[in-house]
Short mmCIF file of C-alpha atoms and ligand atoms in Angstrom, two decimals:
data_model
loop_
_atom_site.label_atom_id
_atom_site.label_comp_id
_atom_site.label_asym_id
_atom_site.label_seq_id
_atom_site.Cartn_x
_atom_site.Cartn_y
_atom_site.Cartn_z
CA MET A 27 -62.14 -124.97 -136.71
CA ILE A 28 -64.60 -123.53 -139.26
CA PRO A 29 -62.37 -123.39 -142.37
CA LEU A 30 -62.06 -120.36 -144.65
CA HIS A 31 -63.28 -122.29 -147.66
CA GLU A 32 -64.20 -125.93 -147.84
CA PRO A 33 -65.27 -127.97 -150.87
CA ARG A 34 -68.59 -129.75 -150.99
CA PHE A 35 -69.08 -132.96 -152.96
CA SER A 36 -72.24 -134.67 -154.12
CA ARG A 37 -72.87 -138.14 -155.52
CA ASP A 38 -71.99 -136.80 -158.97
CA GLU A 39 -68.36 -136.30 -157.98
CA VAL A 40 -68.14 -139.81 -156.55
CA SER A 41 -69.74 -141.44 -159.59
CA LEU A 42 -67.73 -139.51 -162.20
CA VAL A 43 -64.44 -140.18 -160.40
CA SER A 44 -65.39 -143.87 -160.02
CA GLU A 45 -66.15 -144.07 -163.73
CA ALA A 46 -62.76 -142.56 -164.54
CA VAL A 47 -61.04 -145.11 -162.31
CA ALA A 48 -63.10 -147.99 -163.71
CA SER A 49 -62.25 -146.93 -167.27
CA GLY A 50 -58.55 -147.32 -166.51
CA TRP A 51 -57.88 -143.79 -167.79
CA VAL A 52 -56.53 -142.17 -164.64
CA SER A 53 -53.63 -140.14 -166.07
CA THR A 54 -53.39 -137.46 -168.73
CA GLY A 55 -54.95 -139.59 -171.48
CA GLY A 56 -58.73 -140.01 -171.23
CA ALA A 57 -61.77 -138.25 -172.55
CA LEU A 58 -62.77 -136.26 -169.46
CA VAL A 59 -59.88 -133.78 -169.71
CA GLY A 60 -61.16 -132.60 -173.09
CA GLU A 61 -64.74 -132.50 -171.80
CA PHE A 62 -63.67 -130.44 -168.80
CA GLU A 63 -61.77 -128.07 -171.09
CA HIS A 64 -64.85 -127.54 -173.26
CA ALA A 65 -67.05 -126.88 -170.24
CA LEU A 66 -64.51 -124.38 -168.86
CA ALA A 67 -64.16 -122.54 -172.16
CA ALA A 68 -67.96 -122.28 -172.39
CA LYS A 69 -68.30 -121.05 -168.78
CA CYS A 70 -65.64 -118.38 -169.28
CA GLY A 71 -66.62 -117.40 -172.82
CA ALA A 72 -63.12 -118.29 -174.06
CA GLY A 73 -62.16 -119.85 -177.38
CA HIS A 74 -59.78 -122.42 -175.88
CA ALA A 75 -59.03 -123.94 -172.47
CA ILE A 76 -55.99 -126.04 -171.57
CA ALA A 77 -56.33 -127.97 -168.31
CA VAL A 78 -53.13 -128.29 -166.26
CA CYS A 79 -51.96 -129.70 -162.93
CA ASN A 80 -52.30 -126.48 -160.88
CA GLY A 81 -52.87 -122.75 -161.12
CA THR A 82 -49.21 -121.91 -160.69
CA ALA A 83 -48.33 -124.06 -163.72
CA ALA A 84 -51.06 -122.26 -165.69
CA LEU A 85 -49.47 -118.92 -164.80
CA HIS A 86 -45.99 -120.13 -165.75
CA LEU A 87 -47.30 -121.25 -169.16
CA ALA A 88 -49.20 -117.98 -169.60
CA PHE A 89 -46.03 -115.92 -169.14
CA LEU A 90 -44.12 -118.20 -171.54
CA ALA A 91 -46.89 -117.91 -174.13
CA ALA A 92 -46.85 -114.12 -173.74
CA GLY A 93 -43.14 -114.19 -174.63
CA VAL A 94 -41.74 -113.25 -171.21
CA ARG A 95 -37.98 -113.93 -171.24
CA PRO A 96 -34.98 -113.69 -168.90
CA GLY A 97 -34.22 -110.13 -167.83
CA ASP A 98 -37.77 -108.86 -168.42
CA LEU A 99 -39.87 -107.05 -165.86
CA VAL A 100 -43.45 -108.17 -165.25
CA LEU A 101 -45.91 -105.63 -163.83
CA ALA A 102 -47.83 -107.23 -160.96
CA PRO A 103 -49.78 -106.36 -157.84
CA SER A 104 -47.91 -106.88 -154.58
CA LEU A 105 -51.22 -107.76 -152.91
CA THR A 106 -51.82 -111.32 -154.08
CA PHE A 107 -50.94 -114.95 -153.51
CA ILE A 108 -47.30 -115.44 -154.53
CA ALA A 109 -48.08 -117.81 -157.45
CA ALA A 110 -48.46 -115.10 -160.10
CA ILE A 111 -45.14 -113.51 -159.11
CA ASN A 112 -43.34 -116.87 -159.04
CA GLY A 113 -44.72 -117.82 -162.47
CA ALA A 114 -43.04 -114.77 -163.98
CA VAL A 115 -39.82 -115.45 -162.09
CA TYR A 116 -39.74 -119.06 -163.43
CA CYS A 117 -39.31 -117.39 -166.87
CA GLY A 118 -36.29 -115.42 -165.63
CA ALA A 119 -38.26 -112.18 -165.18
CA GLU A 120 -38.44 -109.92 -162.13
CA PRO A 121 -41.67 -108.44 -160.74
CA CYS A 122 -42.31 -104.70 -160.87
CA PHE A 123 -45.02 -103.88 -158.35
CA VAL A 124 -47.98 -101.59 -158.98
CA ASP A 125 -50.51 -100.56 -156.32
CA VAL A 126 -54.07 -101.84 -156.02
CA ASP A 127 -57.41 -100.06 -156.01
CA ARG A 128 -59.48 -99.94 -152.81
CA ALA A 129 -62.63 -100.23 -154.91
CA THR A 130 -61.70 -103.63 -156.42
CA LEU A 131 -58.68 -104.97 -154.45
CA GLY A 132 -57.13 -105.52 -157.92
CA MET A 133 -54.49 -103.50 -159.75
CA CYS A 134 -55.35 -99.79 -159.85
CA PRO A 135 -55.75 -98.56 -163.46
CA ALA A 136 -54.77 -95.01 -162.48
CA ALA A 137 -51.66 -96.19 -160.60
CA LEU A 138 -50.66 -98.28 -163.63
CA GLU A 139 -51.15 -95.38 -166.07
CA GLU A 140 -49.23 -93.05 -163.79
CA PHE A 141 -46.37 -95.52 -163.26
CA LEU A 142 -45.94 -96.18 -166.97
CA SER A 143 -46.19 -92.56 -168.04
CA ALA A 144 -43.60 -91.54 -165.42
CA ASN A 145 -41.20 -94.47 -165.88
CA ALA A 146 -41.60 -96.24 -169.24
CA ASP A 147 -40.66 -95.46 -172.84
CA LEU A 148 -41.29 -97.26 -176.10
CA ASP A 149 -38.11 -98.33 -177.89
CA ASP A 150 -37.59 -98.41 -181.68
CA ALA A 151 -39.12 -101.89 -181.85
CA GLY A 152 -42.25 -100.63 -180.05
CA GLN A 153 -41.41 -102.47 -176.82
CA ALA A 154 -42.01 -100.90 -173.41
CA ILE A 155 -38.78 -100.23 -171.52
CA LEU A 156 -38.33 -99.11 -167.91
CA ARG A 157 -36.33 -95.92 -168.46
CA GLU A 158 -34.16 -96.14 -165.37
CA THR A 159 -32.69 -99.59 -166.09
CA GLY A 160 -33.41 -100.10 -169.78
CA ARG A 161 -35.18 -103.38 -169.01
CA ARG A 162 -38.07 -104.58 -171.16
CA ILE A 163 -41.54 -104.85 -169.62
CA GLY A 164 -42.56 -108.27 -170.92
CA ALA A 165 -46.09 -108.57 -169.49
CA CYS A 166 -48.53 -107.40 -166.85
CA VAL A 167 -50.46 -109.76 -164.60
CA ILE A 168 -53.58 -108.70 -162.72
CA VAL A 169 -55.44 -110.72 -160.11
CA HIS A 170 -59.18 -110.76 -159.46
CA LEU A 171 -58.61 -110.96 -155.72
CA MET A 172 -61.11 -112.72 -153.44
CA GLY A 173 -63.28 -113.22 -156.52
CA HIS A 174 -63.81 -109.49 -157.13
CA PRO A 175 -63.24 -108.37 -160.72
CA ALA A 176 -60.36 -105.94 -161.19
CA ASP A 177 -61.02 -103.22 -163.78
CA ALA A 178 -59.41 -105.27 -166.57
CA ALA A 179 -60.97 -103.14 -169.32
CA ALA A 180 -59.27 -99.95 -168.12
CA ILE A 181 -55.99 -101.76 -167.48
CA ALA A 182 -56.04 -103.35 -170.95
CA THR A 183 -56.56 -99.92 -172.55
CA THR A 184 -53.43 -98.55 -170.87
CA LEU A 185 -51.34 -101.65 -171.66
CA ARG A 186 -52.32 -101.53 -175.33
CA LYS A 187 -50.62 -98.13 -175.67
CA TYR A 188 -47.39 -99.72 -174.49
CA GLY A 189 -47.72 -103.02 -176.34
CA ILE A 190 -47.61 -104.96 -173.05
CA PRO A 191 -49.51 -108.28 -173.00
CA LEU A 192 -52.02 -108.79 -170.16
CA ILE A 193 -52.38 -112.00 -168.14
CA GLU A 194 -55.46 -112.32 -165.91
CA ASP A 195 -55.11 -114.51 -162.83
CA GLY A 196 -58.70 -115.59 -162.27
CA SER A 197 -57.81 -118.32 -159.75
CA GLU A 198 -60.29 -116.90 -157.25
CA SER A 199 -62.92 -115.45 -159.60
CA LEU A 200 -64.48 -118.32 -161.56
CA GLY A 201 -68.18 -117.47 -161.90
CA SER A 202 -67.70 -113.71 -161.41
CA LEU A 203 -68.90 -111.21 -164.02
CA ALA A 204 -67.64 -107.74 -164.98
CA ARG A 205 -70.00 -105.53 -166.97
CA GLY A 206 -72.11 -108.59 -167.66
CA ALA A 207 -69.30 -110.73 -169.11
CA PRO A 208 -67.35 -113.55 -167.44
CA VAL A 209 -64.10 -112.33 -165.90
CA GLY A 210 -60.97 -113.08 -167.92
CA GLY A 211 -61.82 -111.85 -171.41
CA HIS A 212 -59.42 -108.88 -171.58
CA GLY A 213 -56.10 -110.71 -171.28
CA LEU A 214 -54.07 -112.71 -173.75
CA VAL A 215 -54.35 -115.59 -171.26
CA HIS A 216 -56.74 -116.09 -168.34
CA THR A 217 -55.62 -118.59 -165.69
CA LEU A 218 -57.63 -120.59 -163.16
CA SER A 219 -56.83 -122.72 -160.12
CA PHE A 220 -58.84 -125.72 -158.91
CA ASN A 221 -57.07 -126.17 -155.61
CA GLY A 222 -59.20 -127.61 -152.80
CA ASN A 223 -60.05 -124.16 -151.40
CA LYS A 224 -61.35 -122.67 -154.66
CA ILE A 225 -65.00 -122.43 -155.74
CA VAL A 226 -64.50 -125.36 -158.15
CA THR A 227 -61.90 -127.96 -157.20
CA THR A 228 -60.24 -130.86 -158.98
CA GLY A 229 -58.15 -131.74 -155.93
CA GLY A 230 -55.21 -129.97 -157.53
CA GLY A 231 -55.54 -128.41 -160.93
CA GLY A 232 -55.58 -125.32 -163.05
CA ALA A 233 -56.29 -124.07 -166.54
CA ALA A 234 -55.06 -121.53 -169.07
CA LEU A 235 -57.72 -119.99 -171.35
CA THR A 236 -57.30 -117.85 -174.44
CA ASP A 237 -59.14 -116.69 -177.55
CA ASP A 238 -55.96 -116.80 -179.62
CA GLU A 239 -55.53 -120.08 -181.48
CA ALA A 240 -51.74 -119.79 -181.84
CA VAL A 241 -51.39 -119.04 -178.13
CA ALA A 242 -53.64 -122.02 -177.30
CA LYS A 243 -51.39 -124.29 -179.41
CA LYS A 244 -48.30 -123.01 -177.65
CA LEU A 245 -49.86 -123.46 -174.18
CA ARG A 246 -50.87 -127.02 -175.00
CA HIS A 247 -47.51 -127.86 -176.57
CA LEU A 248 -45.55 -126.53 -173.60
CA SER A 249 -47.83 -128.37 -171.15
CA THR A 250 -47.17 -131.73 -172.85
CA GLN A 251 -43.34 -131.82 -172.73
CA GLY A 252 -43.07 -130.04 -176.11
CA LYS A 253 -43.95 -133.31 -177.80
CA SER A 254 -43.95 -133.13 -181.62
CA ASP A 255 -44.50 -136.81 -182.39
CA GLU A 256 -46.41 -139.09 -180.03
CA LEU A 257 -45.28 -142.48 -181.34
CA TYR A 258 -41.58 -141.75 -181.75
CA TYR A 259 -41.09 -139.64 -178.57
CA ARG A 260 -39.95 -136.60 -180.52
CA HIS A 261 -39.85 -133.18 -178.83
CA ASP A 262 -39.01 -129.83 -180.41
CA VAL A 263 -38.84 -127.49 -177.37
CA VAL A 264 -38.14 -127.86 -173.65
CA GLY A 265 -41.67 -128.38 -172.34
CA TYR A 266 -43.23 -129.25 -169.01
CA ASN A 267 -45.29 -132.12 -167.66
CA TYR A 268 -48.18 -129.87 -166.66
CA ARG A 269 -51.24 -131.71 -168.06
CA MET A 270 -54.23 -132.39 -165.83
CA PRO A 271 -54.92 -136.09 -165.11
CA ASN A 272 -58.27 -137.59 -166.13
CA VAL A 273 -59.30 -138.40 -162.52
CA ASN A 274 -58.98 -134.74 -161.59
CA ALA A 275 -60.96 -133.68 -164.67
CA ALA A 276 -63.75 -136.06 -163.57
CA LEU A 277 -63.96 -134.27 -160.23
CA GLY A 278 -63.89 -130.90 -161.98
CA LEU A 279 -66.69 -131.76 -164.39
CA ALA A 280 -69.00 -132.69 -161.54
CA GLN A 281 -68.01 -129.58 -159.58
CA LEU A 282 -68.47 -127.21 -162.49
CA ALA A 283 -72.07 -128.35 -162.90
CA HIS A 284 -72.86 -126.80 -159.50
CA ILE A 285 -71.01 -123.52 -159.78
CA ASP A 286 -74.02 -121.24 -160.31
CA GLN A 287 -75.59 -122.59 -157.12
CA ALA A 288 -72.31 -122.09 -155.24
CA VAL A 289 -72.07 -118.46 -156.43
CA GLU A 290 -75.68 -117.80 -155.34
CA SER A 291 -75.02 -119.23 -151.87
CA LYS A 292 -71.81 -117.25 -151.52
CA ARG A 293 -73.51 -114.01 -152.52
CA LYS A 294 -76.15 -114.63 -149.83
CA ILE A 295 -73.40 -115.22 -147.27
CA ALA A 296 -71.77 -111.93 -148.32
CA ASP A 297 -75.10 -110.09 -147.87
CA ARG A 298 -75.52 -111.54 -144.41
CA TYR A 299 -71.99 -110.59 -143.33
CA TYR A 300 -72.55 -107.09 -144.72
CA GLU A 301 -75.87 -106.56 -142.91
CA THR A 302 -74.64 -107.82 -139.56
CA LEU A 303 -71.26 -106.12 -139.62
CA VAL A 304 -72.24 -102.77 -141.11
CA ALA A 305 -74.84 -102.39 -138.35
CA ALA A 306 -71.97 -102.69 -135.86
CA GLY A 307 -69.84 -100.15 -137.74
CA ILE A 308 -67.52 -102.71 -139.36
CA LYS A 309 -66.90 -102.36 -143.09
CA THR A 310 -66.80 -105.34 -145.40
CA PHE A 311 -65.62 -105.34 -149.00
CA VAL A 312 -68.55 -104.74 -151.35
CA GLU A 313 -68.44 -105.19 -155.15
CA GLN A 314 -68.59 -102.30 -157.62
CA ASP A 315 -71.91 -101.65 -159.37
CA TRP A 316 -70.47 -103.02 -162.67
CA ALA A 317 -69.30 -106.22 -161.00
CA ARG A 318 -71.04 -109.42 -159.96
CA SER A 319 -68.58 -111.15 -157.68
CA ASN A 320 -68.52 -114.78 -156.59
CA TYR A 321 -67.42 -113.46 -153.15
CA TRP A 322 -64.83 -116.23 -152.89
CA LEU A 323 -63.70 -114.97 -149.48
CA ASN A 324 -65.45 -112.20 -147.55
CA VAL A 325 -63.21 -109.50 -146.14
CA ALA A 326 -63.87 -107.29 -143.10
CA PHE A 327 -61.79 -104.23 -142.28
CA VAL A 328 -60.72 -103.50 -138.68
CA GLN A 329 -58.36 -100.98 -137.07
CA PRO A 330 -54.73 -101.92 -137.86
CA ASP A 331 -53.86 -102.11 -134.17
CA ARG A 332 -56.73 -104.57 -133.60
CA ARG A 333 -56.12 -106.89 -136.57
CA ASP A 334 -53.83 -109.43 -134.93
CA SER A 335 -55.79 -109.72 -131.69
CA VAL A 336 -59.04 -110.10 -133.65
CA ILE A 337 -57.44 -112.86 -135.75
CA ARG A 338 -56.11 -114.59 -132.65
CA GLY A 339 -59.43 -114.28 -130.80
CA MET A 340 -61.43 -115.65 -133.73
CA ARG A 341 -59.07 -118.59 -134.21
CA ASP A 342 -59.16 -119.34 -130.47
CA ALA A 343 -62.95 -119.50 -130.86
CA GLY A 344 -62.61 -122.09 -133.64
CA ILE A 345 -63.22 -119.69 -136.53
CA GLY A 346 -60.50 -120.05 -139.14
CA VAL A 347 -60.07 -116.40 -140.17
CA ARG A 348 -56.81 -115.29 -141.77
CA PRO A 349 -55.17 -112.02 -142.78
CA LEU A 350 -54.93 -111.06 -146.46
CA PHE A 351 -51.85 -112.31 -148.29
CA ALA A 352 -48.55 -110.80 -147.08
CA ALA A 353 -47.31 -108.14 -149.49
CA ASN A 354 -45.04 -109.74 -152.07
CA HIS A 355 -42.61 -106.80 -152.04
CA GLU A 356 -41.85 -107.64 -148.42
CA HIS A 357 -40.75 -111.22 -149.14
CA PRO A 358 -36.93 -111.51 -149.03
CA MET A 359 -36.74 -112.63 -152.70
CA TYR A 360 -38.72 -109.62 -153.94
CA ASN A 361 -37.47 -106.99 -151.51
CA ASP A 362 -35.42 -105.15 -154.12
CA ALA A 363 -37.89 -105.41 -157.00
CA PRO A 364 -38.79 -102.12 -158.71
CA ARG A 365 -42.17 -100.63 -157.76
CA GLY A 366 -44.46 -97.65 -157.75
CA SER A 367 -46.10 -96.41 -154.55
CA LEU A 368 -47.71 -99.31 -152.65
CA ASP A 369 -49.54 -97.29 -149.98
CA THR A 370 -52.99 -98.79 -150.64
CA THR A 371 -51.57 -102.32 -150.66
CA VAL A 372 -49.92 -101.83 -147.26
CA ASP A 373 -53.00 -100.14 -145.78
CA LEU A 374 -55.44 -102.84 -146.94
CA ILE A 375 -53.27 -105.66 -145.61
CA ALA A 376 -52.97 -103.92 -142.25
CA ARG A 377 -56.76 -103.80 -141.82
CA ALA A 378 -58.20 -106.85 -143.56
CA VAL A 379 -59.50 -110.03 -141.99
CA CYS A 380 -60.71 -112.83 -144.31
CA LEU A 381 -63.86 -114.58 -143.09
CA PRO A 382 -65.05 -118.17 -143.60
CA SER A 383 -67.06 -118.24 -146.83
CA SER A 384 -67.80 -121.87 -147.77
CA PRO A 385 -70.97 -121.99 -149.90
CA HIS A 386 -72.71 -124.38 -147.48
CA LEU A 387 -72.29 -122.21 -144.34
CA SER A 388 -75.68 -121.80 -142.68
CA GLU A 389 -77.25 -118.43 -141.86
CA GLN A 390 -76.73 -119.18 -138.16
CA GLU A 391 -73.06 -119.96 -138.66
CA VAL A 392 -72.52 -116.71 -140.59
CA SER A 393 -74.39 -114.73 -137.92
CA SER A 394 -72.40 -116.25 -135.09
CA ILE A 395 -69.07 -115.64 -136.90
CA ALA A 396 -70.12 -112.01 -137.44
CA ALA A 397 -71.24 -111.64 -133.80
CA LYS A 398 -67.90 -112.98 -132.57
CA LEU A 399 -66.06 -110.49 -134.79
CA VAL A 400 -68.16 -107.61 -133.46
CA ALA A 401 -67.36 -108.69 -129.90
CA LEU A 402 -63.61 -108.76 -130.58
CA VAL A 403 -63.17 -105.55 -132.59
C1 PLP B 10 -54.95 -120.40 -155.63
C2 PLP B 10 -54.31 -119.30 -156.37
C3 PLP B 10 -53.34 -119.53 -157.38
C4 PLP B 10 -52.86 -120.87 -157.86
O1 PLP B 10 -52.70 -121.82 -156.92
P1 PLP B 10 -52.40 -123.37 -157.18
O2 PLP B 10 -52.36 -123.88 -155.79
O3 PLP B 10 -51.09 -123.45 -157.89
O4 PLP B 10 -53.50 -123.98 -157.99
C5 PLP B 10 -52.84 -118.43 -158.06
N1 PLP B 10 -53.23 -117.20 -157.77
C6 PLP B 10 -54.15 -116.93 -156.82
C7 PLP B 10 -54.57 -115.52 -156.60
C8 PLP B 10 -54.69 -117.97 -156.07
O5 PLP B 10 -55.61 -117.68 -155.13
#
């Protein structure tokens, strides 16, 4: 089966990981974690990066650092991998779903503005409250889905009026630019994932990035068991064991050195899918003119009544396509969560097929995947 997204390793990965093992520093002590954090902060244009054990942990810490507390609501897209929703729920919050924008696949700035102006008030303390239930809106998380930048600038402008902190889930968008700047610079915290299927992998891993020094301290403190004194095992808050091990950072450092090349290859793959499919009348997702996407996964749109048979036919032919994520508001745990209209979310999921997009796919492989899709549509 041609996988959706497969990592590629060079000798650099093998030698850096071997060095880490040979040094004896395989766990969370060791110099490579700090080096990886510096390289990440530089790549993303962020003041601070804290490397952690996975992207979900990074999201959990981000919500904690933003002050999300039990009983809060967290504004979120329903169209995303469940990790961002779960991270908020780990803090005792409940999601409140806002629709996405066809143009970006990310949260729709107009839908957000409309939802807040129709449903939210500011209380005496300047906190945003959902009028109907009186519950505080503790944060908003947006996701740069499939690597495509959401319009974070417009979303941040709306959220500022309501005093709601923004978290950017950039798990899929490392290497993408919006209006010339690396994705992730509009939120209080920007999170990354380095799972095996992402553009940069550490095996398992993640990171939380921020420009705010106090927030960075809090993220780091919470990720290291809330330790206040190393020698005497003193702790001053309930923290988590979320730090990234040194072996994983070694892998990440070697991977990060090749990211620009990976983005270039993936953009070429996207062009090839577009050319072949558009000629056959099949739409693919194309970036906005202000965006430069890493095209983590390419998406084609088919008729809703053809989606499942296309997916089955492709997989039978050894091509590992998948649908988009299932809508989070349809999961049993989040069935009753408050929401605005989710029409675009439901429509996109009904029509989307995600296509194999590994950076090392050859032109011939991309053409034959596209040809098979055309034959099945
Ligand atoms: C991969 C991913 C995550 C985090 O996943 P982990 O497996 O915990 O590293 C979060 N959000 C999105 C959108 C993702 O694609």
